[in-house]
CSV table of C-alpha atoms and ligand atoms in Angstrom, one decimal:
chain,number,residue,atom,x,y,z
A,1217,MET,CA,130.3,84.7,99.0
A,1218,LYS,CA,126.7,84.4,100.4
A,1219,SER,CA,124.1,87.1,101.0
A,1220,GLY,CA,124.3,88.3,104.6
A,1221,GLU,CA,128.0,88.5,104.5
A,1222,THR,CA,129.8,91.8,104.3
A,1223,GLU,CA,132.0,91.1,101.2
A,1224,LEU,CA,130.5,91.5,97.8
A,1225,PRO,CA,128.8,88.4,96.4
A,1226,GLU,CA,130.4,86.7,93.4
A,1227,TYR,CA,127.4,87.4,91.2
A,1228,SER,CA,128.0,91.1,91.4
A,1229,SER,CA,129.7,92.6,88.3
A,1230,SER,CA,133.0,94.1,89.2
A,1231,ASP,CA,132.7,97.5,87.5
A,1232,GLU,CA,129.1,98.4,88.4
A,1233,ASP,CA,127.7,99.8,91.6
A,1234,PHE,CA,126.3,97.0,93.6
A,1235,VAL,CA,123.2,97.4,95.8
A,1236,ASP,CA,121.2,94.7,97.5
A,1237,PRO,CA,119.7,94.4,101.1
A,1238,TRP,CA,123.1,93.3,102.5
A,1239,HIS,CA,125.7,95.0,100.4
A,1240,VAL,CA,126.2,98.5,99.0
A,1241,ALA,CA,129.4,99.2,97.1
A,1242,SER,CA,130.6,101.6,94.4
A,1243,LYS,CA,134.1,101.7,92.8
A,1244,SER,CA,133.5,105.3,91.8
A,1245,ALA,CA,135.1,108.1,93.9
A,1246,THR,CA,131.8,110.0,93.7
A,1247,GLY,CA,129.8,107.0,95.1
A,1248,ILE,CA,126.7,105.3,93.9
A,1249,ASP,CA,125.2,106.6,90.7
A,1250,TYR,CA,121.6,106.8,91.8
A,1251,ASP,CA,120.3,107.7,88.3
A,1252,LYS,CA,121.8,104.5,87.0
A,1253,LEU,CA,120.2,102.6,89.9
A,1254,ILE,CA,116.8,103.9,88.9
A,1255,THR,CA,117.3,102.5,85.4
A,1256,LYS,CA,118.6,99.2,86.7
A,1257,PHE,CA,115.8,98.7,89.3
A,1258,GLY,CA,113.1,100.1,87.0
A,1259,SER,CA,111.8,102.7,89.4
A,1260,GLN,CA,111.0,106.4,88.7
A,1261,LYS,CA,112.9,109.5,89.6
A,1262,ILE,CA,111.3,112.0,91.9
A,1263,ASP,CA,111.1,115.2,90.0
A,1264,ASP,CA,110.2,118.7,90.8
A,1265,ASN,CA,106.7,118.2,89.5
A,1266,LEU,CA,106.0,115.4,92.0
A,1267,ILE,CA,107.4,117.5,94.9
A,1268,THR,CA,105.2,120.5,93.8
A,1269,LYS,CA,102.2,118.2,93.6
A,1270,ILE,CA,102.8,117.0,97.1
A,1271,GLU,CA,103.1,120.6,98.4
A,1272,ASN,CA,100.0,121.7,96.6
A,1273,LEU,CA,97.9,118.8,97.7
A,1274,THR,CA,98.9,118.8,101.4
A,1275,GLY,CA,99.4,122.6,101.7
A,1276,LYS,CA,102.7,121.9,103.4
A,1277,ARG,CA,106.3,122.6,102.4
A,1278,ALA,CA,108.0,119.4,101.3
A,1279,HIS,CA,110.3,117.8,103.8
A,1280,HIS,CA,114.0,118.8,103.4
A,1281,LEU,CA,114.8,115.1,102.7
A,1282,LEU,CA,112.6,115.4,99.6
A,1283,ARG,CA,113.7,118.8,98.6
A,1284,ARG,CA,117.4,117.9,98.8
A,1285,GLY,CA,117.0,114.7,96.7
A,1286,VAL,CA,117.6,112.3,99.6
A,1287,PHE,CA,114.3,110.6,98.7
A,1288,PHE,CA,115.0,110.4,95.0
A,1289,SER,CA,113.1,107.4,93.6
A,1290,MET,CA,109.6,105.9,93.8
A,1291,ARG,CA,107.1,103.5,92.5
A,1292,ASP,CA,103.4,104.6,92.1
A,1293,MET,CA,103.6,107.7,94.2
A,1294,HIS,CA,101.2,109.4,91.8
A,1295,GLY,CA,98.6,106.7,92.6
A,1296,ILE,CA,99.0,107.4,96.3
A,1297,LEU,CA,98.5,111.2,95.8
A,1298,THR,CA,95.4,110.4,93.7
A,1299,LEU,CA,94.0,108.4,96.7
A,1300,TYR,CA,94.8,111.3,99.0
A,1301,GLU,CA,93.1,113.8,96.7
A,1302,GLN,CA,90.0,111.6,96.5
A,1303,LYS,CA,90.0,111.1,100.3
A,1304,GLN,CA,90.6,107.4,99.9
A,1305,PRO,CA,92.7,105.6,102.6
A,1306,PHE,CA,96.2,104.3,102.4
A,1307,TYR,CA,98.7,103.3,105.1
A,1308,LEU,CA,102.4,103.4,105.6
A,1309,TYR,CA,104.6,100.4,106.1
A,1310,THR,CA,108.3,100.5,107.0
A,1311,GLY,CA,110.7,98.4,109.1
A,1312,ARG,CA,113.9,97.6,110.9
A,1313,GLY,CA,116.1,94.5,111.1
A,1314,PRO,CA,117.1,94.4,114.8
A,1315,SER,CA,120.6,93.1,114.4
A,1316,SER,CA,121.9,94.9,117.6
A,1317,GLU,CA,120.8,97.0,120.5
A,1318,ALA,CA,121.9,100.2,118.8
A,1319,MET,CA,120.6,101.7,115.6
A,1320,HIS,CA,122.7,104.1,113.6
A,1321,LEU,CA,122.2,107.4,111.9
A,1322,GLY,CA,121.4,105.9,108.5
A,1323,HIS,CA,118.5,103.9,110.0
A,1324,LEU,CA,117.0,107.2,111.3
A,1325,ILE,CA,116.5,108.6,107.9
A,1326,PRO,CA,113.6,106.5,106.7
A,1327,PHE,CA,111.9,106.8,110.1
A,1328,ILE,CA,112.3,110.6,110.2
A,1329,PHE,CA,110.7,110.8,106.8
A,1330,THR,CA,108.0,108.3,107.6
A,1331,LYS,CA,107.0,110.4,110.6
A,1332,TRP,CA,106.6,113.4,108.4
A,1333,LEU,CA,104.5,111.4,105.9
A,1334,GLN,CA,102.3,110.2,108.8
A,1335,GLU,CA,101.8,113.7,110.1
A,1336,THR,CA,101.3,115.2,106.6
A,1337,PHE,CA,98.9,112.7,105.2
A,1338,ASP,CA,97.3,111.7,108.5
A,1339,VAL,CA,97.6,108.0,107.9
A,1340,PRO,CA,98.2,104.8,109.9
A,1341,LEU,CA,101.6,103.2,110.0
A,1342,VAL,CA,102.9,99.7,110.6
A,1343,ILE,CA,106.5,99.0,111.5
A,1344,GLN,CA,107.9,95.5,111.1
A,1345,LEU,CA,110.8,94.4,113.3
A,1346,THR,CA,112.3,91.4,111.5
A,1347,ASP,CA,113.8,89.6,114.5
A,1348,ASP,CA,113.4,86.3,112.5
A,1349,GLU,CA,115.5,87.7,109.7
A,1350,LYS,CA,118.3,88.8,111.9
A,1351,PHE,CA,118.3,85.4,113.7
A,1352,ILE,CA,118.5,83.6,110.4
A,1353,TRP,CA,121.3,85.8,108.9
A,1354,ASN,CA,123.4,86.7,111.9
A,1355,ASP,CA,125.3,84.9,114.7
A,1356,ILE,CA,122.7,85.7,117.4
A,1357,THR,CA,120.2,83.6,119.3
A,1358,VAL,CA,116.5,83.9,118.5
A,1359,GLU,CA,116.0,85.3,122.0
A,1360,GLU,CA,118.6,88.0,121.5
A,1361,ALA,CA,117.0,89.0,118.2
A,1362,ASN,CA,113.6,89.3,119.8
A,1363,ARG,CA,115.2,91.4,122.7
A,1364,TYR,CA,116.9,93.7,120.2
A,1365,ALA,CA,113.5,94.1,118.5
A,1366,HIS,CA,112.1,95.5,121.7
A,1367,GLU,CA,115.2,97.7,122.3
A,1368,ASN,CA,115.0,99.1,118.7
A,1369,ALA,CA,111.3,99.7,119.2
A,1370,LYS,CA,112.3,102.1,122.0
A,1371,ASP,CA,114.5,104.1,119.5
A,1372,ILE,CA,111.6,104.2,117.0
A,1373,ILE,CA,109.1,105.3,119.6
A,1374,ALA,CA,111.5,108.0,120.9
A,1375,LEU,CA,111.1,109.7,117.4
A,1376,GLY,CA,107.6,110.6,118.4
A,1377,PHE,CA,105.2,108.4,116.3
A,1378,ASP,CA,101.6,109.0,117.1
A,1379,ILE,CA,100.5,106.0,119.4
A,1380,ASN,CA,97.0,106.2,118.1
A,1381,LYS,CA,98.1,105.7,114.5
A,1382,THR,CA,101.2,103.4,114.8
A,1383,PHE,CA,101.5,99.6,115.3
A,1384,ILE,CA,105.0,98.2,115.8
A,1385,PHE,CA,105.4,94.4,115.6
A,1386,SER,CA,108.1,91.7,116.0
A,1387,ASP,CA,107.7,89.0,113.3
A,1388,ILE,CA,108.3,86.3,115.9
A,1389,GLU,CA,105.4,87.5,118.1
A,1390,TYR,CA,103.0,88.7,115.4
A,1391,ILE,CA,103.2,85.5,113.3
A,1392,SER,CA,102.0,83.4,116.2
A,1393,SER,CA,99.1,85.7,117.1
A,1394,CYS,CA,97.7,86.7,113.7
A,1395,PRO,CA,96.6,83.9,111.3
A,1396,GLU,CA,95.8,86.4,108.6
A,1397,PHE,CA,99.4,87.6,108.5
A,1398,TYR,CA,100.7,84.0,108.2
A,1399,MET,CA,98.1,83.2,105.5
A,1400,ASN,CA,99.5,86.0,103.4
A,1401,ILE,CA,103.0,84.8,104.0
A,1402,CYS,CA,102.0,81.3,102.8
A,1403,LYS,CA,100.3,82.8,99.7
A,1404,VAL,CA,103.5,84.7,98.7
A,1405,GLN,CA,105.6,81.6,99.4
A,1406,LYS,CA,103.4,79.6,97.1
A,1407,LEU,CA,103.6,82.2,94.3
A,1408,VAL,CA,107.4,82.8,94.2
A,1409,THR,CA,109.8,80.1,93.0
A,1410,TYR,CA,113.3,79.4,94.1
A,1411,SER,CA,114.5,80.5,90.7
A,1412,GLN,CA,112.9,83.9,91.2
A,1413,VAL,CA,114.3,84.6,94.7
A,1414,LYS,CA,117.7,83.4,93.4
A,1415,GLY,CA,117.5,86.0,90.6
A,1416,ILE,CA,116.3,88.8,92.9
A,1417,PHE,CA,118.4,88.2,96.0
A,1418,GLY,CA,121.3,86.1,94.7
A,1419,PHE,CA,120.6,83.1,97.0
A,1420,ASP,CA,122.3,79.9,96.2
A,1421,VAL,CA,121.8,76.2,97.0
A,1422,SER,CA,123.9,76.5,100.2
A,1423,ASP,CA,121.8,79.2,101.7
A,1424,SER,CA,119.5,78.1,104.5
A,1425,ILE,CA,115.8,77.6,103.6
A,1426,GLY,CA,115.1,80.3,106.3
A,1427,LYS,CA,116.8,82.8,104.0
A,1428,ILE,CA,115.2,81.6,100.9
A,1429,SER,CA,111.6,81.8,102.4
A,1430,PHE,CA,112.2,85.0,104.4
A,1431,PRO,CA,111.3,87.5,101.6
A,1432,ALA,CA,107.7,86.4,101.8
A,1433,ILE,CA,107.6,87.6,105.5
A,1434,GLN,CA,108.8,91.1,104.5
A,1435,ALA,CA,106.3,91.1,101.7
A,1436,ALA,CA,103.2,90.3,103.7
A,1437,PRO,CA,102.8,93.6,105.6
A,1438,SER,CA,102.3,95.3,102.2
A,1439,PHE,CA,98.8,93.9,102.3
A,1440,SER,CA,96.3,95.4,104.7
A,1441,SER,CA,94.6,92.0,105.1
A,1442,SER,CA,97.7,91.1,107.3
A,1443,PHE,CA,96.3,93.5,109.9
A,1444,PRO,CA,92.6,92.6,110.6
A,1445,ARG,CA,92.6,94.3,114.0
A,1446,LEU,CA,94.0,97.6,112.7
A,1447,PHE,CA,91.9,98.6,109.8
A,1448,LYS,CA,88.4,97.8,110.8
A,1449,SER,CA,88.5,94.6,108.6
A,1450,LYS,CA,89.2,96.6,105.4
A,1451,LYS,CA,91.2,94.2,103.4
A,1452,ASP,CA,92.3,96.2,100.3
A,1453,ILE,CA,93.8,99.4,101.7
A,1454,PRO,CA,96.8,100.4,99.5
A,1455,CYS,CA,100.2,100.9,101.1
A,1456,LEU,CA,103.2,103.2,100.7
A,1457,ILE,CA,106.6,101.9,101.8
A,1458,PRO,CA,109.3,104.5,102.7
A,1459,CYS,CA,112.8,102.9,102.9
A,1460,ALA,CA,116.4,103.2,101.5
A,1461,ILE,CA,116.7,101.7,98.1
A,1462,ASP,CA,118.6,98.6,99.4
A,1463,GLN,CA,115.1,97.2,100.4
A,1464,ASP,CA,113.6,97.6,96.9
A,1465,PRO,CA,114.3,93.9,95.8
A,1466,TYR,CA,111.7,92.8,98.5
A,1467,PHE,CA,109.1,95.1,97.1
A,1468,ARG,CA,109.8,94.3,93.4
A,1469,MET,CA,109.0,90.8,94.3
A,1470,THR,CA,105.9,91.8,96.3
A,1471,ARG,CA,104.6,93.9,93.5
A,1472,ASP,CA,105.0,91.0,91.1
A,1473,VAL,CA,102.7,88.7,93.1
A,1474,ALA,CA,100.3,91.3,94.6
A,1475,GLN,CA,97.5,91.0,92.1
A,1476,LYS,CA,97.7,87.2,92.0
A,1477,LEU,CA,97.0,87.0,95.7
A,1478,GLY,CA,94.2,89.5,95.5
A,1479,GLY,CA,96.1,92.4,97.0
A,1480,VAL,CA,97.1,95.9,95.8
A,1481,LYS,CA,100.7,96.5,94.5
A,1482,PRO,CA,102.5,98.5,97.2
A,1483,ALA,CA,103.9,102.0,96.3
A,1484,VAL,CA,107.4,102.6,97.4
A,1485,ILE,CA,109.5,105.8,98.0
A,1486,HIS,CA,113.3,105.3,98.2
A,1487,SER,CA,116.1,107.2,99.8
A,1488,THR,CA,119.8,107.3,99.1
A,1489,PHE,CA,122.2,105.9,101.7
A,1490,VAL,CA,123.9,107.9,104.5
A,1491,PRO,CA,127.5,107.0,103.6
A,1492,ALA,CA,130.0,105.3,105.8
A,1493,LEU,CA,132.3,107.6,107.8
A,1494,GLN,CA,135.1,106.5,105.5
A,1495,GLY,CA,133.5,107.7,102.3
A,1496,VAL,CA,130.8,107.6,99.8
A,1497,GLN,CA,131.6,104.3,98.2
A,1498,THR,CA,129.5,102.4,100.7
A,1499,LYS,CA,126.7,102.9,103.2
A,1500,MET,CA,126.8,103.4,107.0
A,1501,SER,CA,126.2,99.9,108.2
A,1502,ALA,CA,125.7,98.3,111.7
A,1503,SER,CA,128.1,95.5,110.8
A,1504,ASP,CA,131.0,98.0,110.8
A,1505,PRO,CA,131.1,100.0,114.1
A,1506,ASN,CA,133.9,102.2,112.8
A,1507,ALA,CA,131.9,103.2,109.7
A,1508,SER,CA,128.9,104.4,111.7
A,1509,ILE,CA,127.6,106.9,114.2
A,1510,PHE,CA,125.3,105.1,116.6
A,1511,LEU,CA,122.4,106.5,118.5
A,1512,THR,CA,124.2,105.3,121.6
A,1513,ASP,CA,127.4,107.2,120.9
A,1514,THR,CA,128.6,109.7,123.5
A,1515,ASP,CA,129.5,113.3,122.6
A,1516,GLU,CA,133.1,112.3,122.9
A,1517,GLU,CA,132.7,109.2,120.6
A,1518,ILE,CA,131.0,111.4,118.0
A,1519,ARG,CA,133.9,113.9,118.1
A,1520,ILE,CA,136.5,111.2,117.8
A,1521,LYS,CA,134.8,109.4,114.9
A,1522,ILE,CA,134.3,112.6,112.9
A,1523,LYS,CA,137.9,113.7,113.6
A,1524,ARG,CA,139.4,110.3,112.9
A,1525,TYR,CA,137.9,110.5,109.4
A,1526,ALA,CA,139.6,113.9,109.0
A,1527,ASP,CA,142.9,112.4,110.0
A,1528,SER,CA,142.5,109.8,107.3
A,1529,GLU,CA,142.9,112.6,104.8
A,1530,GLY,CA,146.4,113.2,106.1
A,1531,GLY,CA,145.8,116.7,107.5
A,1532,ILE,CA,146.2,118.5,104.2
A,1533,ASN,CA,145.2,122.1,103.9
A,1534,MET,CA,141.5,121.4,103.3
A,1535,THR,CA,140.6,124.9,102.0
A,1536,ASP,CA,143.1,124.9,99.1
A,1537,GLU,CA,142.7,121.2,98.5
A,1538,HIS,CA,139.0,121.2,98.1
A,1539,LYS,CA,139.1,124.4,96.0
A,1540,LYS,CA,141.5,122.6,93.7
A,1541,ARG,CA,139.4,119.5,93.6
A,1542,GLY,CA,136.4,121.8,92.8
A,1543,SER,CA,134.2,119.2,94.5
A,1544,TYR,CA,132.9,119.2,98.0
A,1545,LEU,CA,129.9,117.0,97.2
A,1546,THR,CA,131.5,113.8,98.3
A,1547,ASP,CA,132.9,115.2,101.6
A,1548,ILE,CA,131.4,113.1,104.4
A,1549,SER,CA,130.8,116.1,106.7
A,1550,TYR,CA,129.0,117.9,103.9
A,1551,GLN,CA,127.0,114.8,103.1
A,1552,TYR,CA,125.9,114.3,106.7
A,1553,LEU,CA,124.7,117.9,106.9
A,1554,THR,CA,122.6,117.4,103.8
A,1555,TYR,CA,120.7,114.7,105.7
A,1556,LEU,CA,120.6,116.3,109.1
A,1557,MET,CA,120.6,120.1,108.9
A,1558,THR,CA,116.9,121.2,108.7
A,1559,ASP,CA,117.5,124.9,108.6
A,1560,ASP,CA,117.6,125.7,104.8
A,1561,ASP,CA,119.1,129.2,105.1
A,1562,LYS,CA,121.9,127.9,107.3
A,1563,PHE,CA,122.5,124.9,105.1
A,1564,THR,CA,122.7,127.0,101.9
A,1565,GLN,CA,125.1,129.4,103.4
A,1566,ILE,CA,127.4,126.6,104.7
A,1567,GLU,CA,127.2,125.0,101.3
A,1568,ARG,CA,128.1,128.2,99.5
A,1569,ASP,CA,131.0,129.0,101.9
A,1570,TYR,CA,132.4,125.5,101.8
A,1571,ALA,CA,132.2,125.2,98.0
A,1572,CYS,CA,134.3,128.4,97.5
A,1573,GLY,CA,136.7,127.6,100.3
A,1574,VAL,CA,135.6,130.4,102.7
A,1575,LEU,CA,134.8,127.7,105.2
A,1576,ALA,CA,137.6,125.3,106.0
A,1577,ARG,CA,137.0,121.6,106.4
A,1578,GLU,CA,137.8,121.6,110.2
A,1579,GLN,CA,135.1,124.3,110.6
A,1580,LEU,CA,132.6,122.2,108.7
A,1581,GLN,CA,133.5,119.3,110.9
A,1582,GLU,CA,132.9,121.3,114.0
A,1583,ILE,CA,129.5,122.3,112.7
A,1584,LEU,CA,128.6,118.7,112.1
A,1585,ILE,CA,130.0,117.5,115.5
A,1586,LYS,CA,127.8,120.0,117.3
A,1587,LEU,CA,124.7,119.2,115.3
A,1588,LEU,CA,125.2,115.4,115.8
A,1589,GLN,CA,125.8,115.9,119.5
A,1590,LYS,CA,122.6,117.9,119.7
A,1591,ILE,CA,120.5,115.4,117.7
A,1592,ILE,CA,121.8,112.3,119.4
A,1593,GLY,CA,121.7,113.9,122.9
A,1594,LYS,CA,118.0,114.8,122.3
A,1595,HIS,CA,117.4,111.3,121.1
A,1596,ARG,CA,119.1,109.8,124.2
A,1597,GLN,CA,116.8,111.9,126.4
A,1598,ASN,CA,113.7,111.0,124.5
A,1599,ARG,CA,114.6,107.3,124.6
A,1600,ALA,CA,115.1,107.3,128.3
A,1601,LEU,CA,111.5,108.4,128.7
A,1602,VAL,CA,110.2,105.3,126.8
A,1603,THR,CA,109.0,102.7,129.2
A,1604,LYS,CA,108.3,99.0,128.8
A,1605,GLU,CA,104.6,99.8,129.2
A,1606,MET,CA,104.8,102.2,126.2
A,1607,VAL,CA,106.6,99.6,124.1
A,1608,LYS,CA,103.8,97.1,125.0
A,1609,GLN,CA,101.1,99.7,123.9
A,1610,TYR,CA,102.7,100.4,120.5
A,1611,MET,CA,103.2,96.6,120.0
A,1612,THR,CA,99.6,95.7,120.8
A,1613,PRO,CA,97.3,95.2,117.8
A,1614,ARG,CA,94.4,97.6,118.0
A,1615,ASN,CA,92.2,99.8,115.9
A,1616,LEU,CA,94.4,102.5,114.4
A,1617,GLU,CA,93.0,106.0,114.1
A,1618,CYS,CA,92.8,107.7,110.7
A,1619,SER,CA,90.6,110.4,109.5
A,1620,ILE,CA,90.1,108.7,106.1
A,1621,VAL,CA,89.8,105.0,107.1
A,1622,THR,CA,86.1,104.6,107.9
B,138,TYM,P1,117.6,97.6,108.3
B,138,TYM,O1,117.5,97.4,109.7
B,138,TYM,O2,118.8,97.2,107.6
B,138,TYM,O3,117.4,99.2,107.9
B,138,TYM,C1,116.3,99.9,108.5
B,138,TYM,C2,115.9,101.0,107.5
B,138,TYM,O4,117.1,101.9,107.3
B,138,TYM,C3,117.4,101.9,106.0
B,138,TYM,N1,118.9,102.1,106.0
B,138,TYM,C4,119.5,103.2,105.6
B,138,TYM,N2,119.0,104.4,105.2
B,138,TYM,C5,119.9,105.4,104.9
B,138,TYM,N3,121.2,105.2,105.0
B,138,TYM,C6,121.8,104.0,105.4
B,138,TYM,N4,123.1,103.9,105.6
B,138,TYM,C7,120.9,103.0,105.8
B,138,TYM,N5,121.1,101.7,106.2
B,138,TYM,C8,119.8,101.2,106.3
B,138,TYM,C9,116.9,100.6,105.3
B,138,TYM,O5,116.7,100.8,103.9
B,138,TYM,C10,115.6,100.5,106.1
B,138,TYM,O6,114.6,101.3,105.5
B,138,TYM,N6,114.9,93.9,106.3
B,138,TYM,C11,114.8,95.3,106.8
B,138,TYM,C12,113.7,95.5,107.8
B,138,TYM,C13,112.3,95.8,107.1
B,138,TYM,C14,112.0,96.9,106.3
B,138,TYM,C15,110.6,96.7,106.0
B,138,TYM,C16,112.6,98.1,105.9
B,138,TYM,C17,111.3,94.9,107.2
B,138,TYM,N7,110.2,95.5,106.5
B,138,TYM,C18,109.9,97.6,105.2
B,138,TYM,C19,111.9,99.0,105.2
B,138,TYM,C20,110.6,98.7,104.8
B,138,TYM,C21,116.1,95.6,107.4
B,138,TYM,O7,116.9,94.8,107.8
B,138,TYM,O8,116.3,97.0,107.5
């Protein structure tokens, strides 16, 4: 089985959790063991000390996605905080692979957190739309992939990123307009061997050369020299990449070559996966519409999807059942609320009531349905206000404002 397909590749071991940019699967009923993943990937756990340090330095309460352990792993975050403390610049880099017109709830998580990072640290942000990647991997035309990039840009803009500090770009468009970006891609391509990408991504000899060379394109935005018009020609500004942990293989590879090409190793902060509607053993994914809540779903579709999941449990008496199981942590409605409910007091109360059975599962689902309808309804309204002209503005390379980039 090749990378890019939905079934697990042959090189995955059958009894371990499997995570790469295209597949997420766990055999365990409790889902991915994220502590084991930290050990396997060689990243570091985000502990209370780091969260306190962020709060002390910024004077802001940590985001609920940090406090609840959704962003759980990192590379070089302490270095980024030192830069901030010393009033040295850094920038944020994240992205989206525009495989379809609609993004799902899982995709929102890194973007919501990135917006908080941008506001909290007052730093510039670049967002890569890998329309080239989606053309190479999926059964869509290159024109469709580019159109989806512009549609997805509307969803991203609707989240409220500061236009003066944010640059969104489609690979197909930016590569042809910025030689410095392409030069960095070439440098990475020269430094990484086939054997290395095979080891990191599981490619094999029947994969297209487009797939094999693509990781260099996702690596290049980690270097500020790829953006000469954004950073007043500063070439060595360090970068921090927020993403879910499926994207880590790209940045392990990037960190390996960074110094050899005269760049700085990017720092990374990783989130867990919003699970599929069917359970915690895999992630919400655009390739399975029944496993996902899309930002285009209507109120009715949201209700049906959440309820259908409930039906799959066979209509048992949830209160007694989950009391007996003694575990509510893997319940999908509970999991989604962990990601989405920002009100701590309300969340803690719900958690307490649900854990001891005071709150029945149908009631928990109702709370989730209402919250999802509110969040997605608001998103729909905000997205409707995003014009083509606004998309063009965000996607035009220009000097980005930042109090500490001089
Ligand atoms: P893509 O489009 O698969 O995903 C976009 C972002 O969403 C994260 N993500 C999730 N987060 C939580 N729960 C989920 N179920 C879930 N599914 C996806 C991804 O980790 C990602 O952060 N190749 C990339 C695009 C890209 C990129 C980047 C992403 C280019 N440069 C830099 C992050 C950082 C992709 O196809 O993402």
